[in-house]
Coordinates of C-alpha atoms and ligand atoms in Angstrom, one line a residue:
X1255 CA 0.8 -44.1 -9.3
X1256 CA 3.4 -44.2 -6.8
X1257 CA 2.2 -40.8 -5.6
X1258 CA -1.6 -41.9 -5.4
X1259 CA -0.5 -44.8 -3.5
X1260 CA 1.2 -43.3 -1.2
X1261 CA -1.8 -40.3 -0.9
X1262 CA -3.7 -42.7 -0.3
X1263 CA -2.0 -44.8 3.0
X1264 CA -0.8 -41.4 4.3
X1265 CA -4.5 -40.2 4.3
X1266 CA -5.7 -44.1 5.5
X1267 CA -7.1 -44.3 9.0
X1268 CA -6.7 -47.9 9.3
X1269 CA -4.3 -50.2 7.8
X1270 CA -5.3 -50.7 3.9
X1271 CA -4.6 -54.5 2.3
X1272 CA -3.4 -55.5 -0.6
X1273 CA -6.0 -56.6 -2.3
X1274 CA -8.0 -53.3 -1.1
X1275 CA -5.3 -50.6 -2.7
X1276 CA -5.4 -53.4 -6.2
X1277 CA -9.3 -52.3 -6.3
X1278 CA -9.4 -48.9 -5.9
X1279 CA -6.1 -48.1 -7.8
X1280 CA -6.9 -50.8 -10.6
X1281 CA -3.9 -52.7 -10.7
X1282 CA -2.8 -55.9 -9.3
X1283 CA -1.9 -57.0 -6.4
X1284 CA 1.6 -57.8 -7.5
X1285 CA 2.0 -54.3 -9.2
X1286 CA 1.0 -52.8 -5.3
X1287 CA 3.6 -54.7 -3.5
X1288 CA 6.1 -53.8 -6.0
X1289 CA 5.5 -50.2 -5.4
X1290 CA 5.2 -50.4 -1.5
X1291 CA 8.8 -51.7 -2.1
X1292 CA 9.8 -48.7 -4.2
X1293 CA 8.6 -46.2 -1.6
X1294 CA 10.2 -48.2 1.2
X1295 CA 13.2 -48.1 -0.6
X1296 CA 12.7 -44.1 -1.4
X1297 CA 12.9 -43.9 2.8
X1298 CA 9.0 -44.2 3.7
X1299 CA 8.1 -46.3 6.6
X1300 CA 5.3 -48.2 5.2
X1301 CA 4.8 -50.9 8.5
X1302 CA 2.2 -54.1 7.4
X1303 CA 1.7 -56.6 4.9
X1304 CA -0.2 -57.2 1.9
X1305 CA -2.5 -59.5 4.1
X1306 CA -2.7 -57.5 7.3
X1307 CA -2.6 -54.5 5.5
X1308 CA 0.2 -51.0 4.9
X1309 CA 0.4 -48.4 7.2
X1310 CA 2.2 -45.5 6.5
X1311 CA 4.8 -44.7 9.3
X1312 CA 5.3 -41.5 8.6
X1313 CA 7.4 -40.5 11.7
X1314 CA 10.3 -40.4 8.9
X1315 CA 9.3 -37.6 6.4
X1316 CA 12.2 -38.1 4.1
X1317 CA 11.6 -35.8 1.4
X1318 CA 11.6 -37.5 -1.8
X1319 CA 11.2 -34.5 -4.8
X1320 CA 10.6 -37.3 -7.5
X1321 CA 7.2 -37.4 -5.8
X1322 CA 7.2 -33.5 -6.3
X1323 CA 4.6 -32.5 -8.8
X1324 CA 6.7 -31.3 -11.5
X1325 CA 3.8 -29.3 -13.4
X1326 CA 5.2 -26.1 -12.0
X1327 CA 8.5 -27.0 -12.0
X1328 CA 11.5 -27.2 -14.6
X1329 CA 13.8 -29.3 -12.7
X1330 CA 14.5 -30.2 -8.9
X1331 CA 17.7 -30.8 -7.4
X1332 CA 17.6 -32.2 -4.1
X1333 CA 20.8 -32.3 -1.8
X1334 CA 20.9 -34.2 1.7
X1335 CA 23.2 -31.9 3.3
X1336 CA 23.6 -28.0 1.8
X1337 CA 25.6 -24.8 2.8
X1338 CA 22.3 -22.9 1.4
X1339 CA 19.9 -23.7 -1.2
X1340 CA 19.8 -19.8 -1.5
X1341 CA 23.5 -19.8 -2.5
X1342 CA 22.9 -22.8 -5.1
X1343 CA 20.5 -21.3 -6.9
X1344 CA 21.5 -18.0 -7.4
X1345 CA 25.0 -19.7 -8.8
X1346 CA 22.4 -21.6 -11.0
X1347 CA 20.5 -18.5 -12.1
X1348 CA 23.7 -16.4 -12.9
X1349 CA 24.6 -19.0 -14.9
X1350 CA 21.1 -19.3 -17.2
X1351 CA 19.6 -21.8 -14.9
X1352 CA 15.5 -21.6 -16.5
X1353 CA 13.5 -20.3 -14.3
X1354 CA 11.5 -23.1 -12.1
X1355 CA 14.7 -24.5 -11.2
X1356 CA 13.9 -25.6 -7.4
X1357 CA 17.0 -26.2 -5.1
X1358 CA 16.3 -28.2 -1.9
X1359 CA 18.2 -28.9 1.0
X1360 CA 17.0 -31.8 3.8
X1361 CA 19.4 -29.6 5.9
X1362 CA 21.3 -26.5 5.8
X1363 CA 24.7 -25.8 7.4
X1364 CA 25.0 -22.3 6.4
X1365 CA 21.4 -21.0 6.4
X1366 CA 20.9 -17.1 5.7
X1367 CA 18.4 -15.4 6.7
X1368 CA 17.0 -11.6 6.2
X1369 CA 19.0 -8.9 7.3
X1370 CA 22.0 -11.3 7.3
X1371 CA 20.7 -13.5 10.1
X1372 CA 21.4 -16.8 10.7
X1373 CA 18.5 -19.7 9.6
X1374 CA 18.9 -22.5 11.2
X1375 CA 18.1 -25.6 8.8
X1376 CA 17.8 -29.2 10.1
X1377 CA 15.8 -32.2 8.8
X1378 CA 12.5 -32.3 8.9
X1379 CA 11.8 -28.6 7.6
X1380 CA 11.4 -27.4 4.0
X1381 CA 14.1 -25.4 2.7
X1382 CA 13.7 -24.1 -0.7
X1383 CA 14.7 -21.4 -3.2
X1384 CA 13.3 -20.6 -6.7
X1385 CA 14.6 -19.5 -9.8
X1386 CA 12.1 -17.1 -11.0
X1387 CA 12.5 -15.0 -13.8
X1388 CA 9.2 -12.8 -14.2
X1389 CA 8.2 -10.5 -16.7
X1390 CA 6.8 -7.4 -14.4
X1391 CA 9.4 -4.3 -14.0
X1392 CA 12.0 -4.3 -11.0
X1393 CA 9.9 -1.6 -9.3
X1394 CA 6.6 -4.6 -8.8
X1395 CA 9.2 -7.6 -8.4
X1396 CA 9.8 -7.6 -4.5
X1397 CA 6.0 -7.8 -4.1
X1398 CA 6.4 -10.9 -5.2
X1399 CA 7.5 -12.4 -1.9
X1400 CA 4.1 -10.8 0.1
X1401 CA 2.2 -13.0 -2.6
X1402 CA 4.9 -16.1 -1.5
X1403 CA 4.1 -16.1 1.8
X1404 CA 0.3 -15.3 1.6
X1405 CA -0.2 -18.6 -0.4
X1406 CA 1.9 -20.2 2.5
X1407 CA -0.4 -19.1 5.0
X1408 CA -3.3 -19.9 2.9
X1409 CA -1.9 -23.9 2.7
X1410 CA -1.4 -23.6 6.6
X1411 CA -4.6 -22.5 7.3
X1412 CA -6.5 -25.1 5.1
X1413 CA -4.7 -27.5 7.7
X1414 CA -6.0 -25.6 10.4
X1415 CA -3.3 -23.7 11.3
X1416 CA -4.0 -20.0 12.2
X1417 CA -1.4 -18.8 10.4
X1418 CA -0.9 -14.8 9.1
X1419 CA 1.5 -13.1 7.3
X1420 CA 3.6 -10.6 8.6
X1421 CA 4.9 -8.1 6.5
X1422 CA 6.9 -8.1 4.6
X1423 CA 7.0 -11.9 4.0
X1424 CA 6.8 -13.7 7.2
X1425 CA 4.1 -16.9 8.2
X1426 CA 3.4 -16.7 11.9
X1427 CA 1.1 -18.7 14.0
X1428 CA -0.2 -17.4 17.8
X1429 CA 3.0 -15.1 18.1
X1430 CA 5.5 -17.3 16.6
X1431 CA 7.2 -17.5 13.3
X1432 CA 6.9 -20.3 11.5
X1433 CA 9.0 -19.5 8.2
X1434 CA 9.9 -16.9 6.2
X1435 CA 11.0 -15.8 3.0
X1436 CA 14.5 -14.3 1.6
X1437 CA 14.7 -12.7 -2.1
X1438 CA 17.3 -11.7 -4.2
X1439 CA 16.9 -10.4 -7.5
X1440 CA 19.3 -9.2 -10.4
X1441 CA 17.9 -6.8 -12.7
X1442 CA 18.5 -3.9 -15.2
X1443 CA 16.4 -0.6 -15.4
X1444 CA 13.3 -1.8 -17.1
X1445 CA 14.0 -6.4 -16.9
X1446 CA 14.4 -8.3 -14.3
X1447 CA 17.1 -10.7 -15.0
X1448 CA 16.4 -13.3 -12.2
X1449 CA 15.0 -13.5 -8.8
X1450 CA 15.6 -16.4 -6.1
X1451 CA 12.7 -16.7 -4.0
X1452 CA 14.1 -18.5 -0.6
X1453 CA 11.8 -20.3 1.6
X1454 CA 12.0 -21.4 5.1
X1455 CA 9.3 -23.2 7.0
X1456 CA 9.8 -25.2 10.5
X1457 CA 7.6 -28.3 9.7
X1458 CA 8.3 -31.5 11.8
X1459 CA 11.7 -29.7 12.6
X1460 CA 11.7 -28.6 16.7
X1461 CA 11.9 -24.9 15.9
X1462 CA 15.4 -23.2 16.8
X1463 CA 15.6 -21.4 20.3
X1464 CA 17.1 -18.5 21.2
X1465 CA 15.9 -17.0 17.5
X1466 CA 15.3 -12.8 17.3
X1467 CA 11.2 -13.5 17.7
X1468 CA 9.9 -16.8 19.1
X1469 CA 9.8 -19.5 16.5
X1470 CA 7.3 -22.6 16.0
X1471 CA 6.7 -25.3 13.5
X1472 CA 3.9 -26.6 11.9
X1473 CA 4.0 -29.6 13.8
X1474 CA 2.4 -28.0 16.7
X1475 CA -0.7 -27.7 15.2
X1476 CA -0.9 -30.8 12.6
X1477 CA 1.4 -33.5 14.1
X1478 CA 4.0 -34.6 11.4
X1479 CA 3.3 -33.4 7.8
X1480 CA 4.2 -34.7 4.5
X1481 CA 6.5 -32.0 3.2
X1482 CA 6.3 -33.2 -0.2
X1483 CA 2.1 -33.0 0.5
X1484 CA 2.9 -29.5 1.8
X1485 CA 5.2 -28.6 -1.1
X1486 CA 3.2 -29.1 -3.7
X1487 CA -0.2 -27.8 -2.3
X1488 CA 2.1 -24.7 -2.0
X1489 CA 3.4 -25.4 -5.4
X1490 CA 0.0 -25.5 -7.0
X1491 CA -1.4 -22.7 -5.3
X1492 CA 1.7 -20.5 -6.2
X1493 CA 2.0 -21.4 -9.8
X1494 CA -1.4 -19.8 -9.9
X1495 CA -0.6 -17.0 -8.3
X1496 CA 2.9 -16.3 -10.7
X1497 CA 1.0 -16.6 -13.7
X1498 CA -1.4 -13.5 -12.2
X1499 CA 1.5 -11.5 -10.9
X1500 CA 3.2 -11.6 -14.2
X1501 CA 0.0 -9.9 -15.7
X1502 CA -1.4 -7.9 -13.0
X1503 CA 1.2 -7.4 -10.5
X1504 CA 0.4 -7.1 -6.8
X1505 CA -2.7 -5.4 -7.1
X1506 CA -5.3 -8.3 -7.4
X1507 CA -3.6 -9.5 -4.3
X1508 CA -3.5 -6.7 -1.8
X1509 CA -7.0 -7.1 -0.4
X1510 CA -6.5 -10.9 0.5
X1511 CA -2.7 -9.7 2.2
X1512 CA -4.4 -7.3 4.3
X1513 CA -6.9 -9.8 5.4
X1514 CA -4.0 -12.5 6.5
X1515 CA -1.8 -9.5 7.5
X1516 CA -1.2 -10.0 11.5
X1517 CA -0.2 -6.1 11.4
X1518 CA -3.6 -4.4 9.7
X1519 CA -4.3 -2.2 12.5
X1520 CA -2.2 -3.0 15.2
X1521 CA 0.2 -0.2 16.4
X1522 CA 4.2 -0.8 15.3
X1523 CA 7.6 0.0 15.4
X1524 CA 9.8 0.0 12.2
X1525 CA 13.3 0.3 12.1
X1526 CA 15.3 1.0 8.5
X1527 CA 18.3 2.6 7.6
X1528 CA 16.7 6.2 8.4
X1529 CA 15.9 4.6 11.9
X1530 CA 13.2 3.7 14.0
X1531 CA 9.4 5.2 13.9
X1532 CA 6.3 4.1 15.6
X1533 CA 3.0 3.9 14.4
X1534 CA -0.2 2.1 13.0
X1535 CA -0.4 -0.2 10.1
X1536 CA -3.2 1.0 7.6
X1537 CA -2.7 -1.8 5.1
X1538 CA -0.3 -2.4 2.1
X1539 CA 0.1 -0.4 -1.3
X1540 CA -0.4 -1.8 -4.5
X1541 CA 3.6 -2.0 -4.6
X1542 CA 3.4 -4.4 -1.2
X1543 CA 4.9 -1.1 0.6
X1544 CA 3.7 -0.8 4.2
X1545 CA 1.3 1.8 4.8
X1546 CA 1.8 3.4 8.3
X1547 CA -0.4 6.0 10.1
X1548 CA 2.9 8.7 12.1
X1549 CA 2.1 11.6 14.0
X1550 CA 2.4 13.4 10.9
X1551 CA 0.5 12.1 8.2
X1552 CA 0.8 8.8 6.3
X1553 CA 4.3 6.8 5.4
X1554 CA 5.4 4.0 3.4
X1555 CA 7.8 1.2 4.4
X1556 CA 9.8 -0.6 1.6
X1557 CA 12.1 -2.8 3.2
X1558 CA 12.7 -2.8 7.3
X1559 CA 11.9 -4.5 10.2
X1560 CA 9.0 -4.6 11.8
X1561 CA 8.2 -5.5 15.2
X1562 CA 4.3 -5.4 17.0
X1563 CA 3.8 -3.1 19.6
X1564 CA 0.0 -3.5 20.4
X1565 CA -2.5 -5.7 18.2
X1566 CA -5.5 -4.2 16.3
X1567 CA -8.3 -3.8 18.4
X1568 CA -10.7 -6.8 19.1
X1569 CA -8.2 -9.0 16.4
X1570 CA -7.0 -12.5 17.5
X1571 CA -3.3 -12.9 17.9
X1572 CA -1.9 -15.0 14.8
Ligands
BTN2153 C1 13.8 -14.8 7.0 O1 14.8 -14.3 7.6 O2 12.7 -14.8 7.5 C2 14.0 -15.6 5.7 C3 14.5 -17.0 5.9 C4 14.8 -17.7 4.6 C5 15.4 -19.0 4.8 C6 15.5 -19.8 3.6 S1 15.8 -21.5 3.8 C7 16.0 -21.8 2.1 C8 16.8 -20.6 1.6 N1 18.2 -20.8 1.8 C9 18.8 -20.0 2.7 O3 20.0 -19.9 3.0 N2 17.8 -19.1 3.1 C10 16.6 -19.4 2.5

């Protein structure tokens, strides 16, 4: 209930009284002021009365993960202050930690990145990673991450944010990056032993300056967000999406990544340890791979950097 109620002020034009939220929640009005207090005490700014009526003041968006839904989750342990959630969980993994274990940070002091860059972490951003354990061969599991980020981009751009993904597993927004997504995975020939999905995403956060690429967050477009709100619409959406990778693998959501992909067309650099080639981005494989059109044919791009030279003819910049 405390979830609804608080669904409901955040989503409230006006202020709602009292004796308002006791109708449409069917409770009392006692049981309503009682929970108000809760969530004031949980860190929401809920401004009002019963009798003028609650407004949620949601310039503070303290994140509080017992409003998290916990349908896709196992457990969630929440830290004010971190190193990296990244670090946490893949202590938690090695040791057995079940797979849905979420480790979240308000902040991050020691932040990593891909290619062993910096992220910078402070409140008011979601920093997450995932204990994942899935049952698809080590070969199919880094795919996982495109599907990561498209459902990100997906919840973005249900808020009206013209987010796209950028491969491999990157949510930008009108030239900027908004988050991204670092993996590491233990495995054997044949099992994957674990894999820690880390998340990043600038939501009321000012994005860091001086960053490789330009960086933006969320709050551009929307105004302050819920990150719980955010969280679990990802959560949902991704849960979903797990339970299809596990059976089909990336295939089923190739099509859909191409679609979001900021790159499909456009002409690229990409850099990896054999160095740096240019060319055009013809889509991704069933494996996630980049497919890129070179002078001399056709070649695919496992893990690199890649960086946008020219956009796809007649495509809008996302
Ligand atoms: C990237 O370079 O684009 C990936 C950034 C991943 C950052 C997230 S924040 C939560 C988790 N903890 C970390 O230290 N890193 C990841």
């Amino acid at each position: 209930m405390t979830v609804d109620l608080l669904d409901r002020l955040k989503e409230a034009k006006t202020p709602l009284s009292g004796t308002v939220l006791a109708v449409v929640m069917g409770v009392s009005r006692a049981a309503v002021h009682k929970r108000i207090e809760k969530l004031r005490l949980a860190g929401h700014r809920i401004a009002g009365t019963n009798r003028v009526g609650y407004r949620w003041a949601g310039s503070l968006d303290r994140l509080d993960p017992h409003l998290l839904k916990r349908g896709w989750l196992k457990q969630v342990i929440h830290y004010r202050v971190l190193g990296s959630t990244q670090d946490e969980a893949k202590s938690r993994a090695v040791a057995g930690g079940p797979e849905g274990t979420l480790v979240l940070a308000d902040r991050q002091t020691q932040g990593r990145g891909r290619m062993g860059r910096r992220w910078i972490s402070p409140n008011g951003g979601l920093w997450y990673s995932l204990i994942l354990r899935p049952s698809v061969q080590p070969v199919w599991a880094p795919a996982l991450t495109l599907v990561a980020a498209l459902d990100w981009v997906e919840v973005l751009r249900a808020r009206g944010v013209p987010a796209g993904v950028k491969w491999p597993n990157d949510v930008w927004a009108e030239g900027k990056k908004l988050g991204g997504i670092l993996t590491e995975m233990s495995s054997e020939t044949d099992r994957v032993h674990w894999i820690c999905l880390g998340v990043g995403v600038n939501v009321n956060n000012r994005p860091p300056v001086g960053t490789v690429v330009p960086a933006a967050s969320v709050l551009a477009w929307t105004g302050v967000l819920s990150r719980e709100t955010l969280l679990n619409e990802w959560g949902t959406r991704f849960a979903r999406s797990y339970a299809r990778f596990n059976r089909s693998g990336f295939s089923p959501f190739r099509l859909a990544y191409e679609r979001r992909s900021i790159l499909t067309g456009a002409r690229v650099s990409f850099n990896d340890l054999s160095g740096r080639r240019e060319g055009r981005v013809l889509g991704v494989n069933a494996e996630g791979q980049l497919r890129l059109a070179v002078a001399r044919g056709e070649i695919l791009c496992s893990s690199g950097e890649v960086s946008l030279l020219r956009p796809a003819e007649g495509k809008k910049r996302s």
